[in-house]
mmCIF file with all atom_site columns, C-alpha atoms and ligand atoms in Angstrom:
data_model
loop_
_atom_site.group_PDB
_atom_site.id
_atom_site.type_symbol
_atom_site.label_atom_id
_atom_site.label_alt_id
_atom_site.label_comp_id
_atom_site.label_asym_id
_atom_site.label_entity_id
_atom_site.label_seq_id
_atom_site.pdbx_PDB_ins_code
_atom_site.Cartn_x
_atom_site.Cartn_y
_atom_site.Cartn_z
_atom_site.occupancy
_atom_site.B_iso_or_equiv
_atom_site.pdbx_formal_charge
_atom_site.auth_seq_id
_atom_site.auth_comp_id
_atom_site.auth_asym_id
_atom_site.auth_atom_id
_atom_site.pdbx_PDB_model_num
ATOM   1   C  CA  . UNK D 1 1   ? -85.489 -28.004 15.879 1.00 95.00 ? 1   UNK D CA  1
ATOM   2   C  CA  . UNK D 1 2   ? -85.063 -31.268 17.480 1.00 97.00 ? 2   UNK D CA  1
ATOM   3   C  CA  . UNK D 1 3   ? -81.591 -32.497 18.773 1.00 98.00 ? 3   UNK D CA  1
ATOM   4   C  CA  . UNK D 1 4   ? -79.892 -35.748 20.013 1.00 98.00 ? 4   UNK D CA  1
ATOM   5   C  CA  . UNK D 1 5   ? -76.557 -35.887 21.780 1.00 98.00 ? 5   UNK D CA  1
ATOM   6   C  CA  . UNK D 1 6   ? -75.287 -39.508 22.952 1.00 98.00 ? 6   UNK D CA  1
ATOM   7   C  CA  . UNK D 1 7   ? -71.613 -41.082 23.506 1.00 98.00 ? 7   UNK D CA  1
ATOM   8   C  CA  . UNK D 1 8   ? -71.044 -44.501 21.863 1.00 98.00 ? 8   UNK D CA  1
ATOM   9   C  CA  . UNK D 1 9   ? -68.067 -46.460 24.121 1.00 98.00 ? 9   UNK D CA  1
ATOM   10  C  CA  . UNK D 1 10  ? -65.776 -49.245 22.506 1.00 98.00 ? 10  UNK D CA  1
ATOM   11  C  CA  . UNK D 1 11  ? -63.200 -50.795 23.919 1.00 98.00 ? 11  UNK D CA  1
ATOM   12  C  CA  . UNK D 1 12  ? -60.964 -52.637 21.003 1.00 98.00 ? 12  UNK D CA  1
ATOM   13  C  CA  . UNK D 1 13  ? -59.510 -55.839 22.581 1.00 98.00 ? 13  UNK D CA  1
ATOM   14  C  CA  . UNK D 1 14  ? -56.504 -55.436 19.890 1.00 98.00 ? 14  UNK D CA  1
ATOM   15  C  CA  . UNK D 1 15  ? -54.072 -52.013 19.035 1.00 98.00 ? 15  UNK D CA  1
ATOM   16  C  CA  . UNK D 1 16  ? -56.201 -51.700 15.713 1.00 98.00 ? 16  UNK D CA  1
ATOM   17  C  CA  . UNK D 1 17  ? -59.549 -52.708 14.301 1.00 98.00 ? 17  UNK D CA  1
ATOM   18  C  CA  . UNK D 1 18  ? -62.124 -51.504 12.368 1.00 98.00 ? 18  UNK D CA  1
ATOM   19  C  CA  . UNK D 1 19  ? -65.909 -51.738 13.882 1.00 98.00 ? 19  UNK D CA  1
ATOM   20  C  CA  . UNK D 1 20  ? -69.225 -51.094 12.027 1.00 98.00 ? 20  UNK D CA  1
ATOM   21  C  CA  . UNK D 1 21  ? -71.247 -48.889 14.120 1.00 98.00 ? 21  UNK D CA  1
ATOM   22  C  CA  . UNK D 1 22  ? -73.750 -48.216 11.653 1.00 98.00 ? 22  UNK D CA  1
ATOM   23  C  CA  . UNK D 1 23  ? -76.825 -50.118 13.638 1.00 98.00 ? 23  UNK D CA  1
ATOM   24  C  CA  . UNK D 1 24  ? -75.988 -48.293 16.733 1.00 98.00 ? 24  UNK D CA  1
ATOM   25  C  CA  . UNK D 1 25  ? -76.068 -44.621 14.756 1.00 98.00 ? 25  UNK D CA  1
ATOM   26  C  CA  . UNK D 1 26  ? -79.129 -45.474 13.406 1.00 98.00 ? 26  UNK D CA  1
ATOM   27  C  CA  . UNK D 1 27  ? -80.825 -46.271 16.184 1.00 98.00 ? 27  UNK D CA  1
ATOM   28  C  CA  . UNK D 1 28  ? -79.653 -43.306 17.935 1.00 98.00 ? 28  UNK D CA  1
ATOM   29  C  CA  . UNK D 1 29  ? -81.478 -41.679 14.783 1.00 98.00 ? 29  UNK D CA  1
ATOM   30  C  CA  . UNK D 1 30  ? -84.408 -42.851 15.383 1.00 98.00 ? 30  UNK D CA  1
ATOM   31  C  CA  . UNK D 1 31  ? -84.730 -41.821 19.008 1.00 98.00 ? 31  UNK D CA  1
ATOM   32  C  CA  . UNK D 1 32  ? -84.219 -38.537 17.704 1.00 98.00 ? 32  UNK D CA  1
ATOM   33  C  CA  . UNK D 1 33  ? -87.600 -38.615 16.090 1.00 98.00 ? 33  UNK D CA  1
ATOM   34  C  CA  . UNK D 1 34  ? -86.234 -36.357 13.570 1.00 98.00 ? 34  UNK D CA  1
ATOM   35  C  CA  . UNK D 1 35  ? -87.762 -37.065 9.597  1.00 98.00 ? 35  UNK D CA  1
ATOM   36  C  CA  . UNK D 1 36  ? -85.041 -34.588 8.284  1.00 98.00 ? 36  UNK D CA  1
ATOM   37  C  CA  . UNK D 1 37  ? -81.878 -33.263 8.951  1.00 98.00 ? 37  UNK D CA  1
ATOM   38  C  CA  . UNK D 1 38  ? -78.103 -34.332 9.449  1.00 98.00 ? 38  UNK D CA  1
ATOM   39  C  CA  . UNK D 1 39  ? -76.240 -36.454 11.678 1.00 99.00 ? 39  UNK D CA  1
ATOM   40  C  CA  . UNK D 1 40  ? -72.699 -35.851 13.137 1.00 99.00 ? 40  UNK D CA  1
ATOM   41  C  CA  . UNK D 1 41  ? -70.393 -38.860 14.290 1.00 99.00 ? 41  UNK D CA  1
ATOM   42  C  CA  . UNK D 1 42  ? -67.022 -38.388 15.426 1.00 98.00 ? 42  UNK D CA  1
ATOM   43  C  CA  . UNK D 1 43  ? -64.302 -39.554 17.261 1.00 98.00 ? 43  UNK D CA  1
ATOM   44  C  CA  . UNK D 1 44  ? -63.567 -38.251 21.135 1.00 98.00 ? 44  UNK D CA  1
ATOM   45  C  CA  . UNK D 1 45  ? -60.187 -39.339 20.595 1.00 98.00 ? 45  UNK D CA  1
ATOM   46  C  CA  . UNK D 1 46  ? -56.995 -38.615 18.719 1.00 98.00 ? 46  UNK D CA  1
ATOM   47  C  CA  . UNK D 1 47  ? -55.767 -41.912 18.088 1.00 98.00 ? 47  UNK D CA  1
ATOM   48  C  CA  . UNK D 1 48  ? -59.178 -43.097 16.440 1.00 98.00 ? 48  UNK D CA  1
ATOM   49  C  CA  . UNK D 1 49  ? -61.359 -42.505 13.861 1.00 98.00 ? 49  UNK D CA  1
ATOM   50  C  CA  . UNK D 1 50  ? -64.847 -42.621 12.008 1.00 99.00 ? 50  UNK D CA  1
ATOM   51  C  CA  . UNK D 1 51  ? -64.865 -42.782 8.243  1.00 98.00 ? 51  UNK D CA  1
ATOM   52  C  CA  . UNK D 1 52  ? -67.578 -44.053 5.669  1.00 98.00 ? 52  UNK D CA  1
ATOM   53  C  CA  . UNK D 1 53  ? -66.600 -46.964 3.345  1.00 98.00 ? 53  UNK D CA  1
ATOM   54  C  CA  . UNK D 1 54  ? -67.292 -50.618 2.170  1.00 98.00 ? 54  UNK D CA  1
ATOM   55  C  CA  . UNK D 1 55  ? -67.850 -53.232 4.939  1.00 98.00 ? 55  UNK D CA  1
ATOM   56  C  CA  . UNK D 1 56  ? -66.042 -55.892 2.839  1.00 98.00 ? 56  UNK D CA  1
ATOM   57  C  CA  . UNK D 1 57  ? -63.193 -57.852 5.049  1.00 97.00 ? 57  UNK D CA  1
ATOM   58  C  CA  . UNK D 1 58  ? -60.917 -58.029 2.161  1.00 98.00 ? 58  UNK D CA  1
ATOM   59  C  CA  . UNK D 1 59  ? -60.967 -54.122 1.950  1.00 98.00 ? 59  UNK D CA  1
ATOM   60  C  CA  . UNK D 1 60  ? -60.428 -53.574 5.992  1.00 98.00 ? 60  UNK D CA  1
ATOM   61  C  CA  . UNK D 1 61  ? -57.046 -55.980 5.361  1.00 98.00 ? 61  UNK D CA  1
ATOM   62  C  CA  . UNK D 1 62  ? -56.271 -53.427 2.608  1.00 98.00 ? 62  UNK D CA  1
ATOM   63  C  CA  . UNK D 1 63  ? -56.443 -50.692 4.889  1.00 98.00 ? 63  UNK D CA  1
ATOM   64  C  CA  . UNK D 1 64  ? -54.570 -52.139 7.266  1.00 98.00 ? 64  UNK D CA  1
ATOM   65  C  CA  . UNK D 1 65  ? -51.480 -53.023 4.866  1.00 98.00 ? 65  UNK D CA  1
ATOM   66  C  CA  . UNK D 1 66  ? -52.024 -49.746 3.375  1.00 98.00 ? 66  UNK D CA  1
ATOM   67  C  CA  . UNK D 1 67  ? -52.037 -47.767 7.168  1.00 98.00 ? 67  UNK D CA  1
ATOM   68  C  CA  . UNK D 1 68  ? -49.322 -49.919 8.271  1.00 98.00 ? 68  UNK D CA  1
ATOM   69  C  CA  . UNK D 1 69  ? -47.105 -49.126 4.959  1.00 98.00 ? 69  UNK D CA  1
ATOM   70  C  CA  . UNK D 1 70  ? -47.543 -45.217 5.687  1.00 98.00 ? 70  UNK D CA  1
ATOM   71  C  CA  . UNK D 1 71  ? -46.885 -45.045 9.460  1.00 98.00 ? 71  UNK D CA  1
ATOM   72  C  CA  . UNK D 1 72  ? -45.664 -48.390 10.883 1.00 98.00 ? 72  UNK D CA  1
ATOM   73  C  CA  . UNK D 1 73  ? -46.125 -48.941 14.499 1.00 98.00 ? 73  UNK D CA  1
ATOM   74  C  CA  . UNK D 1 74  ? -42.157 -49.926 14.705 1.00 98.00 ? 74  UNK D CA  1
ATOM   75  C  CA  . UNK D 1 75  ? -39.939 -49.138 14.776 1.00 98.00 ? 75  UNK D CA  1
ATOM   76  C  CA  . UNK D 1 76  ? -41.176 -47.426 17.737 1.00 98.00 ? 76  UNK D CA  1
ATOM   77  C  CA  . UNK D 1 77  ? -38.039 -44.994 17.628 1.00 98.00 ? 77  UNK D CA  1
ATOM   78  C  CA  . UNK D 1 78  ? -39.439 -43.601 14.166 1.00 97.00 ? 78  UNK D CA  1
ATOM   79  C  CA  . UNK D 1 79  ? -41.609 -41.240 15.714 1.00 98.00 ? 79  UNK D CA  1
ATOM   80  C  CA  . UNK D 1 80  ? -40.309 -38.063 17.643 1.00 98.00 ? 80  UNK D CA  1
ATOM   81  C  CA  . UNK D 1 81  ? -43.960 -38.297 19.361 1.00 98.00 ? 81  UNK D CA  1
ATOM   82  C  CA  . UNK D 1 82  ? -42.637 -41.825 20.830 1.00 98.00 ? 82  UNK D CA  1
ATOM   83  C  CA  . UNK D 1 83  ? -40.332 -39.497 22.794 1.00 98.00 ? 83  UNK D CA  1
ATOM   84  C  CA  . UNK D 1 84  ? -42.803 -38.502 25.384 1.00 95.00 ? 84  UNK D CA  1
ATOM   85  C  CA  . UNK D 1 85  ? -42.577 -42.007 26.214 1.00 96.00 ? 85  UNK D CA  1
ATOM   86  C  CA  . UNK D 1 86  ? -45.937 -42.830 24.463 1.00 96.00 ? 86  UNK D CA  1
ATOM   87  C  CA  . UNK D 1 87  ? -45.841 -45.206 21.822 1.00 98.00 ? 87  UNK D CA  1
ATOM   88  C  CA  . UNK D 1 88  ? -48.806 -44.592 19.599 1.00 98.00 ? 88  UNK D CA  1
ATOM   89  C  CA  . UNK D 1 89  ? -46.856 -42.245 17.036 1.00 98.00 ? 89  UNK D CA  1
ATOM   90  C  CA  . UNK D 1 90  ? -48.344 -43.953 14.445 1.00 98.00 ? 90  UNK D CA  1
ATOM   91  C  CA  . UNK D 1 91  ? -51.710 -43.593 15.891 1.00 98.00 ? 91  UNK D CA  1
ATOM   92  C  CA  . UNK D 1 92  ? -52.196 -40.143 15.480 1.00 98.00 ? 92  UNK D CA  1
ATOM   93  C  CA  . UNK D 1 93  ? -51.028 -40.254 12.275 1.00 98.00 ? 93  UNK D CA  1
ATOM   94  C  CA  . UNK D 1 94  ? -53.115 -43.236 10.646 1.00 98.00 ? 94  UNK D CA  1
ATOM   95  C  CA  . UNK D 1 95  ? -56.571 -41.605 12.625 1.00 98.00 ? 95  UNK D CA  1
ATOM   96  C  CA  . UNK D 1 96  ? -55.701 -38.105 10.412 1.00 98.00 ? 96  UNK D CA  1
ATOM   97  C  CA  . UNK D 1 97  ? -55.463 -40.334 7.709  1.00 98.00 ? 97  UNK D CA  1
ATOM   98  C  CA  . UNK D 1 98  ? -58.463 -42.133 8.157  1.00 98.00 ? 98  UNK D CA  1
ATOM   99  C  CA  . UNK D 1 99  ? -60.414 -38.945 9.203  1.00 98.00 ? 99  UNK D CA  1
ATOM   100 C  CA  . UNK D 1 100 ? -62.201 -37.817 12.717 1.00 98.00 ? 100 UNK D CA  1
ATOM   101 C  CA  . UNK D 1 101 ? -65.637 -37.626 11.546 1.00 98.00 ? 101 UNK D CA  1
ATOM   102 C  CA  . UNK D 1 102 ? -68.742 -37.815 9.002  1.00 98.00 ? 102 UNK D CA  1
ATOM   103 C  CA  . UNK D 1 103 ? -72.030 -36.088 8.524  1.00 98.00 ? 103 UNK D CA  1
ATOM   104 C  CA  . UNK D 1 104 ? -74.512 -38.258 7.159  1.00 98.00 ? 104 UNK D CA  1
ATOM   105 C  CA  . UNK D 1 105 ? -78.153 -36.712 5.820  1.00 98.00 ? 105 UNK D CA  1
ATOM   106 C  CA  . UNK D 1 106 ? -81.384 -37.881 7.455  1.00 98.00 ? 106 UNK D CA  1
ATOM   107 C  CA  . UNK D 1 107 ? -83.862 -38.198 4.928  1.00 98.00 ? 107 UNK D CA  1
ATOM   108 C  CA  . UNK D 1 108 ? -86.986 -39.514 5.599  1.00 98.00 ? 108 UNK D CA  1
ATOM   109 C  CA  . UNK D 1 109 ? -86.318 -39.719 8.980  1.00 98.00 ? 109 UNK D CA  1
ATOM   110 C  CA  . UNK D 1 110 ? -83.271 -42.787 8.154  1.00 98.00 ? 110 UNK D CA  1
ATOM   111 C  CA  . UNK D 1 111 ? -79.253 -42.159 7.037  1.00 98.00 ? 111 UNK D CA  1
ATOM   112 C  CA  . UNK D 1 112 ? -79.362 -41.382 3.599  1.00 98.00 ? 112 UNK D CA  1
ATOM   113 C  CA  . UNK D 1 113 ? -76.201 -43.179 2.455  1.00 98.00 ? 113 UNK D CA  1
ATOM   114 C  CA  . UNK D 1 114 ? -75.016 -44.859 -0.344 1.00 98.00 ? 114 UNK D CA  1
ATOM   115 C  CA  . UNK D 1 115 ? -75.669 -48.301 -1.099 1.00 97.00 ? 115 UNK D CA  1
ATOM   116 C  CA  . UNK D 1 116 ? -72.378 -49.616 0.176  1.00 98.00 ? 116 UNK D CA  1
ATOM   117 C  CA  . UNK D 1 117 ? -71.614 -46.704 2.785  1.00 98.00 ? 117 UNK D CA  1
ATOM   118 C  CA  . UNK D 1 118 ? -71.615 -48.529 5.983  1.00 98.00 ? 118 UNK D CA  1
ATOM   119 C  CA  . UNK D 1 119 ? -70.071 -46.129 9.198  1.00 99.00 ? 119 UNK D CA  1
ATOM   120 C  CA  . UNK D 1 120 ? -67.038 -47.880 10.925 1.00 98.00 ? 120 UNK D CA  1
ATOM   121 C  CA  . UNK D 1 121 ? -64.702 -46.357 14.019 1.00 98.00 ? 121 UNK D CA  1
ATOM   122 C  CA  . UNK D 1 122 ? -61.249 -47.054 12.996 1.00 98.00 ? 122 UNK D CA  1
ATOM   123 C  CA  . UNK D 1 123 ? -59.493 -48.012 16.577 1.00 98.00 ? 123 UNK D CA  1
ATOM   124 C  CA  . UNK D 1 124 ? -55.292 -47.258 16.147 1.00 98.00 ? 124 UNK D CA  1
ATOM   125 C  CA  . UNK D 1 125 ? -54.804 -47.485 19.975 1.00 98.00 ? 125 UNK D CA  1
ATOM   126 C  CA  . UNK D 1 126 ? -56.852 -49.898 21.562 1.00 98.00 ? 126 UNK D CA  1
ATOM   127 C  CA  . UNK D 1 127 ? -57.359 -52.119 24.764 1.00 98.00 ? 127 UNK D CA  1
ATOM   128 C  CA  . UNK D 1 128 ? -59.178 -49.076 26.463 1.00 97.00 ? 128 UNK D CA  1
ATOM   129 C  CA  . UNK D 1 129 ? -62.226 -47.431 26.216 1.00 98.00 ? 129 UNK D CA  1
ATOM   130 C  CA  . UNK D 1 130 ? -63.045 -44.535 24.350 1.00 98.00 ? 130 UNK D CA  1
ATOM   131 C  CA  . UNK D 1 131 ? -65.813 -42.344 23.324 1.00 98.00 ? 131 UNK D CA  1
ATOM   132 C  CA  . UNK D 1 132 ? -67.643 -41.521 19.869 1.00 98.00 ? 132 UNK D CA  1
ATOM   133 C  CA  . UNK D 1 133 ? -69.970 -38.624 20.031 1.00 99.00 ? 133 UNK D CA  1
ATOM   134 C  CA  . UNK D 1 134 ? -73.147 -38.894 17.752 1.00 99.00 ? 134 UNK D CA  1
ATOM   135 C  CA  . UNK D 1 135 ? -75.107 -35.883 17.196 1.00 99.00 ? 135 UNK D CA  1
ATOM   136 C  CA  . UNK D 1 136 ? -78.469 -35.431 15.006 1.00 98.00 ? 136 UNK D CA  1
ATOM   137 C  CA  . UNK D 1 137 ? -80.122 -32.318 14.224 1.00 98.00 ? 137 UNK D CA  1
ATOM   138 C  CA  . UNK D 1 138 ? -83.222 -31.631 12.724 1.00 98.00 ? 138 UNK D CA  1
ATOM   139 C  CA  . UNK D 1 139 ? -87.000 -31.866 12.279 1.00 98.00 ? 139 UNK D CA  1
HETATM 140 ZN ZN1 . ZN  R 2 .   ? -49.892 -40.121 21.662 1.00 78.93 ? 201 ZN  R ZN1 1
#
């Protein structure tokens, strides 16, 4: 069995976005060398995410609104987390939300995804650098 372990590194400029990292997964799939098998991409971090959906801006808003509507980043006195002097309450909660990571098939030796499954990193903490771990397995 062949393996590949690499760290992917963003750095959000804003508290939240949403990133397509898709291009950089596959490439990393493709060093592998690996025709079949799976690949593993998750987030290092617990105020982040990686989740499979549609990259359609008008969907990313709706995520947003919908995040925003479950865990609001403020007041920042909502959150008994906030009491540690943090103030990324709503972080943690919006990256369980969102999920910490997927497992895509290699078929073929490519992701074998749907036709609108595109893999983004959800950032709900940003303006520092953090890690995604990308892991393919296989032969
Ligand atoms: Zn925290």
């Amino acid at each position: 069995m062949k393996s590949l372990t690499e760290h992917l590194w963003f750095e959000v400029p804003t508290r939240r976005g949403f990133l397509n990292i898709t291009p950089q997964v596959e490439a990393l799939v493709r060093r592998s060398g690996i025709q079949e098998g799976l690949c593993l991409v998750n987030a290092m971090h617990i105020t982040a995410s990686v989740f499979i959906n549609d990259d359609e801006p008008g969907l990313h808003q709706d995520f947003e609104r919908w995040l925003e509507g479950l865990a609001p980043h403020e007041p920042l006195s909502r959150y008994q987390h906030n009491r540690t002097g943090e103030d990324n309450g709503d972080a943690h909660l919006k990256r369980t939300v969102m999920g910490r990571e997927v497992v895509v098939a290699v078929t073929d030796g490519k992701l074998d995804m749907g036709p609108w499954e595109q893999i983004f990193y959800g950032e709900f903490d940003g303006r520092r650098r953090k890690r995604v771990l990308v892991k393919v397995l296989g032969e």
